[in-house]
Amino acid sequence: MLRIENLHVRVGGKEVLRGIHLVIEEGETFILFGPNGSGKTTLLMTLMGFSGYEVTEGRILFKGEDITHLPTYERARRGIGMSFQRPPTIHGLSTRSLVQLCARGRAVDVEALARRVHFEHFLDRDINAGFSGGEIKRSELLQLMAQEPSLVLFDEPESGVDLENMALIGRTVRALLDKTIDPSPEMSMRDLRRRNTTSGLIITHTGYILDYVNADRGQVLYQGVLCCDTRPTRPRDILDHISKYGYKECIRCFN
Amino acid sequence: MLQLKAPLVDLNSFVFRGKTSVPLEDPSALDSTDKKQLRMVGVDVESTRAGTFLQFDHAPVHCSSARAGVEVLGIQQALERYAGLREYFWRAIDPQADEFTQAAFQEPLHGGYYIRVHPGVRVTEPVQTCLFIKGDGVGQNVHNIVVVEEGAEVHIITGCATAHGVNSALHLGISEFYIKRGAKLTFTMVHQWGKEVAVRPRTVGIVEENGVFLSNYVLLKEVRSVQSYPTIFLNGPGAVARFNSVIVAPKGSHVDTGNRIVLAAPGTRGEIVSRTITIGGTIVARGEIIGDAVPSRGHLECKGLILGEGGIIHAIPELRGTRPGVELSHEAAVGKIAQEAIEYLMARGLDEEEATATIVRGFLNVEIMGLPQELRESIDATIATLDSADAM
Ligand SMILES: Nc1ncnc2c1ncn2[C@@H]1O[C@H](COP(=O)(O)OP(=O)(O)OP(=O)(O)O)[C@@H](O)[C@H]1O
Ligand SMILES: [Mg+2]
């Protein structure tokens, strides 16, 4: 599904990613750990193709196609979807309209999708206007449900979310990855066949999201490179390891 | 700032006589290009309206009312029938106010509408009026009077447009609005002129006790020059006025427009909201709220977006309080579309043009005007065609 080869990325004149190699298979969920400032968000932003993230070396393949220099919307249309941490407010654009736009002409039952994330009372609000941290998460998930991506990029799904909402968000992310959301009023055979093909790339510090999703593999991003690929790569084990020994272990991996 | 001066208009270069058309018994018989042009400014001769007034060039061609208690007449007809409309004709506006008001006073009067809604009559469907210029080089001079009697309520949609193919024209329009006790007038004006058309409307309204005046103004297409400054006097206690304007100035357009509200009685409230976008044109976005009585409250908000190169937005919000206790405020901003917002929408699959159009539509926020659906759709369609290719 996704193949990243020797990716080097500069942001604001600084080389933040320094040779990333990563493969995420179809239907696989990959967990990305790493200390603050290690470049996790940068990796997601680069995958989405935002301005300011300059690829200086290497390439990104998605479904076998080199997308390294494709514009953001082309990546979205090919099936990459991202949940934003701090999305901008757009005045005069209702949440409902944006969710509709995410579906790109496909018939979606916006109300029904909104109910899944308890967001039906927000549909007429301008998108992100005064949304709380937890509300932003639900709004982002709602948009992704309508968008139906085949690769979901999720930056810290648990940040700013209370325990109750964590369960809601965890279950929704799970449903998104398992393709058990049925956004269209009736599902065709084509849609049924498309099931079980969603991959995920999730950044987490706390690992709460692991209680909800079937994460197959994980790695630690440290100073712009992925390490620990010789260690156990089960996300839980990595998390245990980090909480016991901290990230300094990662330095050892380099040597 | 020389370029901020409205372009000079030479009255002598326009024809003020002789362009009359035959009366139009059934407006749905209009040809389809004219109909299309009218629909774009909110005038739909095929849908249900409480009344319709159509004027082509120098004469009214159609007046009709479909509702008891709603009078729709040509102004000359009304002047004859009501002994010169002494209470209303040239009562709110001083003929000497400025050069163009004087011209409107002196040049032959070509028509305009008289609309009166009888006391207590609340009309649900809008009354539509249209001032249409079909001939090239025409100078059109109209005088409109609207009287909404006590407790009555009406929505008037006025579409001003030039026919396909009209290049140069001048529109002079005097409008006087009288909103009596407890009455409500919603006045929506949509302008769609040609490249070389100059427009000089002069508008004053007087609102009595607990009356409400709501104004919507939409100008999205190219025009040589618009210069207007509608003023509303809230003369009765508890009266309310609100203006919403949505203005786009493409290259070549000079739009100098604003609204003034005079809070002249206790308990009055006024709000002026404008959204302006320049795509190479010049916009002077004015606004003034004058607090002459207490308590009174007014808020003025003008926001502008500059897209592309060469455009100018000059926001001039003004507040004047003359009594202790008035509460007046304003906010003004001139800026650009945030790159972050465009990228957010692109991450949802919208290309750059779609993303820009979506943000622009949100910014202009025509929604808040509460317009009939077909008019809103036609405005949305126009917004979608705005040339924002070089917007970034
Ligand atoms: N626009 C920018 N200009 C300059 N430096 C930047 C910019 N964006 C990111 N950086 C730097 O790049 C590095 C990686 O940032 P990034 O946001 O990718 O880290 P992260 O791993 O997501 O951290 P966190 O866990 O705190 O979210 C940081 O040192 C950050 O300051
Ligand atoms: Mg981050």
Short mmCIF file of N, CA and C in Angstrom, two decimals, chain B residues 14-84:
data_model
loop_
_atom_site.label_atom_id
_atom_site.label_comp_id
_atom_site.label_asym_id
_atom_site.label_seq_id
_atom_site.Cartn_x
_atom_site.Cartn_y
_atom_site.Cartn_z
N PHE B 14 -24.75 60.32 -22.14
CA PHE B 14 -25.79 59.28 -22.10
C PHE B 14 -27.11 59.82 -22.64
N VAL B 15 -27.88 58.94 -23.21
CA VAL B 15 -29.17 59.31 -23.79
C VAL B 15 -30.26 59.21 -22.73
N PHE B 16 -30.90 60.35 -22.42
CA PHE B 16 -31.93 60.35 -21.39
C PHE B 16 -33.35 60.37 -21.95
N ARG B 17 -33.49 60.33 -23.28
CA ARG B 17 -34.82 60.41 -23.87
C ARG B 17 -35.06 59.33 -24.90
N GLY B 18 -36.30 58.93 -24.99
CA GLY B 18 -36.75 58.21 -26.18
C GLY B 18 -36.68 56.69 -26.16
N LYS B 19 -36.09 56.10 -25.13
CA LYS B 19 -35.98 54.64 -25.13
C LYS B 19 -37.13 54.02 -24.36
N THR B 20 -38.27 53.88 -25.05
CA THR B 20 -39.38 53.24 -24.36
C THR B 20 -39.75 51.95 -25.09
N SER B 21 -40.18 50.99 -24.32
CA SER B 21 -40.59 49.72 -24.92
C SER B 21 -42.09 49.57 -24.79
N VAL B 22 -42.64 48.65 -25.56
CA VAL B 22 -44.08 48.41 -25.45
C VAL B 22 -44.38 47.69 -24.14
N PRO B 23 -45.54 48.03 -23.54
CA PRO B 23 -45.90 47.37 -22.28
C PRO B 23 -45.97 45.85 -22.47
N LEU B 24 -45.68 45.19 -21.38
CA LEU B 24 -45.56 43.74 -21.43
C LEU B 24 -46.63 43.16 -20.51
N GLU B 25 -47.72 42.72 -21.12
CA GLU B 25 -48.83 42.22 -20.32
C GLU B 25 -48.40 40.99 -19.53
N ASP B 26 -47.73 40.09 -20.25
CA ASP B 26 -47.33 38.82 -19.65
C ASP B 26 -45.80 38.71 -19.65
N PRO B 27 -45.15 38.99 -18.53
CA PRO B 27 -43.68 39.01 -18.50
C PRO B 27 -43.06 37.66 -18.85
N SER B 28 -43.83 36.58 -18.69
CA SER B 28 -43.23 35.28 -19.01
C SER B 28 -43.02 35.12 -20.51
N ALA B 29 -43.52 36.13 -21.28
CA ALA B 29 -43.30 36.10 -22.72
C ALA B 29 -41.94 36.69 -23.11
N LEU B 30 -41.19 37.17 -22.14
CA LEU B 30 -39.85 37.72 -22.43
C LEU B 30 -38.97 36.68 -23.10
N ASP B 31 -38.01 37.15 -23.90
CA ASP B 31 -37.17 36.14 -24.54
C ASP B 31 -36.19 35.52 -23.52
N SER B 32 -35.70 34.37 -23.88
CA SER B 32 -35.03 33.55 -22.87
C SER B 32 -33.70 34.14 -22.39
N THR B 33 -32.98 34.90 -23.24
CA THR B 33 -31.73 35.49 -22.75
C THR B 33 -32.02 36.57 -21.70
N ASP B 34 -33.08 37.37 -21.96
CA ASP B 34 -33.46 38.39 -20.97
C ASP B 34 -33.90 37.72 -19.67
N LYS B 35 -34.68 36.67 -19.81
CA LYS B 35 -35.17 35.97 -18.62
C LYS B 35 -34.02 35.45 -17.78
N LYS B 36 -33.04 34.91 -18.48
CA LYS B 36 -31.88 34.35 -17.79
C LYS B 36 -31.14 35.46 -17.04
N GLN B 37 -30.98 36.59 -17.74
CA GLN B 37 -30.30 37.73 -17.13
C GLN B 37 -31.05 38.19 -15.87
N LEU B 38 -32.38 38.21 -15.96
CA LEU B 38 -33.18 38.65 -14.82
C LEU B 38 -33.12 37.66 -13.67
N ARG B 39 -33.13 36.37 -14.02
CA ARG B 39 -33.06 35.37 -12.94
C ARG B 39 -31.79 35.52 -12.13
N MET B 40 -30.71 35.90 -12.81
CA MET B 40 -29.45 36.04 -12.10
C MET B 40 -29.46 37.17 -11.09
N VAL B 41 -30.39 38.11 -11.25
CA VAL B 41 -30.49 39.18 -10.25
C VAL B 41 -31.74 39.00 -9.38
N GLY B 42 -32.24 37.78 -9.35
CA GLY B 42 -33.31 37.45 -8.41
C GLY B 42 -34.72 37.70 -8.91
N VAL B 43 -34.83 38.09 -10.18
CA VAL B 43 -36.15 38.39 -10.72
C VAL B 43 -36.59 37.22 -11.59
N ASP B 44 -37.61 36.54 -11.12
CA ASP B 44 -38.06 35.34 -11.82
C ASP B 44 -39.52 35.53 -12.21
N VAL B 45 -39.73 35.75 -13.50
CA VAL B 45 -41.08 36.07 -13.95
C VAL B 45 -41.96 34.83 -14.01
N GLU B 46 -41.39 33.68 -13.74
CA GLU B 46 -42.19 32.47 -13.81
C GLU B 46 -42.55 31.89 -12.44
N SER B 47 -41.99 32.45 -11.37
CA SER B 47 -42.32 31.87 -10.06
C SER B 47 -43.31 32.78 -9.33
N THR B 48 -43.85 32.30 -8.24
CA THR B 48 -44.86 33.07 -7.54
C THR B 48 -44.24 34.22 -6.77
N ARG B 49 -44.74 35.39 -7.05
CA ARG B 49 -44.31 36.60 -6.36
C ARG B 49 -45.56 37.34 -5.93
N ALA B 50 -45.43 38.11 -4.85
CA ALA B 50 -46.57 38.90 -4.39
C ALA B 50 -46.83 40.07 -5.33
N GLY B 51 -45.82 40.44 -6.10
CA GLY B 51 -45.99 41.52 -7.05
C GLY B 51 -44.77 41.59 -7.93
N THR B 52 -44.95 42.21 -9.11
CA THR B 52 -43.83 42.33 -10.03
C THR B 52 -43.84 43.70 -10.68
N PHE B 53 -42.68 44.31 -10.76
CA PHE B 53 -42.52 45.57 -11.49
C PHE B 53 -41.32 45.43 -12.40
N LEU B 54 -41.52 45.72 -13.68
CA LEU B 54 -40.39 45.66 -14.60
C LEU B 54 -40.25 46.99 -15.32
N GLN B 55 -39.04 47.47 -15.38
CA GLN B 55 -38.76 48.68 -16.15
C GLN B 55 -37.65 48.39 -17.13
N PHE B 56 -37.87 48.76 -18.41
CA PHE B 56 -36.81 48.65 -19.41
C PHE B 56 -36.40 50.06 -19.79
N ASP B 57 -35.16 50.36 -19.74
CA ASP B 57 -34.62 51.67 -20.14
C ASP B 57 -35.43 52.82 -19.53
N HIS B 58 -36.25 53.50 -20.39
CA HIS B 58 -36.86 54.75 -19.95
C HIS B 58 -38.31 54.62 -19.50
N ALA B 59 -38.84 53.40 -19.43
CA ALA B 59 -40.24 53.30 -19.03
C ALA B 59 -40.58 51.96 -18.39
N PRO B 60 -41.52 52.02 -17.44
CA PRO B 60 -42.02 50.77 -16.87
C PRO B 60 -42.74 49.98 -17.96
N VAL B 61 -42.57 48.68 -17.97
CA VAL B 61 -43.29 47.87 -18.95
C VAL B 61 -44.31 46.94 -18.30
N HIS B 62 -44.17 46.76 -16.99
CA HIS B 62 -45.11 45.84 -16.35
C HIS B 62 -45.21 46.13 -14.85
N CYS B 63 -46.45 46.25 -14.34
CA CYS B 63 -46.66 46.32 -12.89
C CYS B 63 -47.82 45.39 -12.58
N SER B 64 -47.65 44.55 -11.60
CA SER B 64 -48.79 43.72 -11.21
C SER B 64 -48.66 43.34 -9.75
N SER B 65 -49.82 43.13 -9.13
CA SER B 65 -49.82 42.68 -7.76
C SER B 65 -50.67 41.43 -7.68
N ALA B 66 -50.16 40.45 -6.95
CA ALA B 66 -50.91 39.20 -6.85
C ALA B 66 -51.47 39.04 -5.44
N ARG B 67 -51.45 40.13 -4.69
CA ARG B 67 -51.78 39.97 -3.28
C ARG B 67 -52.58 41.19 -2.83
N ALA B 68 -53.73 40.98 -2.18
CA ALA B 68 -54.50 42.09 -1.65
C ALA B 68 -53.66 42.83 -0.62
N GLY B 69 -53.71 44.15 -0.65
CA GLY B 69 -52.94 44.91 0.31
C GLY B 69 -51.53 45.22 -0.13
N VAL B 70 -51.19 44.80 -1.34
CA VAL B 70 -49.87 45.14 -1.90
C VAL B 70 -50.10 45.94 -3.18
N GLU B 71 -49.70 47.20 -3.17
CA GLU B 71 -49.82 48.02 -4.37
C GLU B 71 -48.48 48.08 -5.07
N VAL B 72 -48.50 47.82 -6.37
CA VAL B 72 -47.29 47.96 -7.17
C VAL B 72 -47.63 48.84 -8.37
N LEU B 73 -47.08 50.04 -8.40
CA LEU B 73 -47.39 50.98 -9.47
C LEU B 73 -46.10 51.57 -10.02
N GLY B 74 -46.19 52.07 -11.25
CA GLY B 74 -45.10 52.90 -11.75
C GLY B 74 -45.15 54.22 -11.01
N ILE B 75 -44.03 54.88 -10.86
CA ILE B 75 -44.00 56.09 -10.03
C ILE B 75 -44.88 57.19 -10.61
N GLN B 76 -44.88 57.36 -11.96
CA GLN B 76 -45.70 58.43 -12.54
C GLN B 76 -47.19 58.19 -12.26
N GLN B 77 -47.57 56.92 -12.40
CA GLN B 77 -48.94 56.52 -12.15
C GLN B 77 -49.31 56.85 -10.69
N ALA B 78 -48.40 56.56 -9.79
CA ALA B 78 -48.66 56.79 -8.37
C ALA B 78 -48.73 58.28 -8.07
N LEU B 79 -47.85 59.07 -8.73
CA LEU B 79 -47.86 60.52 -8.51
C LEU B 79 -49.20 61.10 -8.95
N GLU B 80 -49.73 60.59 -10.08
CA GLU B 80 -51.03 61.06 -10.54
C GLU B 80 -52.13 60.64 -9.58
N ARG B 81 -52.12 59.37 -9.24
CA ARG B 81 -53.21 58.83 -8.42
C ARG B 81 -53.22 59.44 -7.02
N TYR B 82 -52.06 59.70 -6.49
CA TYR B 82 -52.00 60.17 -5.09
C TYR B 82 -51.52 61.62 -4.96
N ALA B 83 -51.97 62.44 -5.89
CA ALA B 83 -51.73 63.88 -5.81
C ALA B 83 -50.29 64.23 -5.49
N GLY B 84 -49.40 63.60 -6.23
CA GLY B 84 -47.99 63.98 -6.11
C GLY B 84 -47.26 63.34 -4.95
#
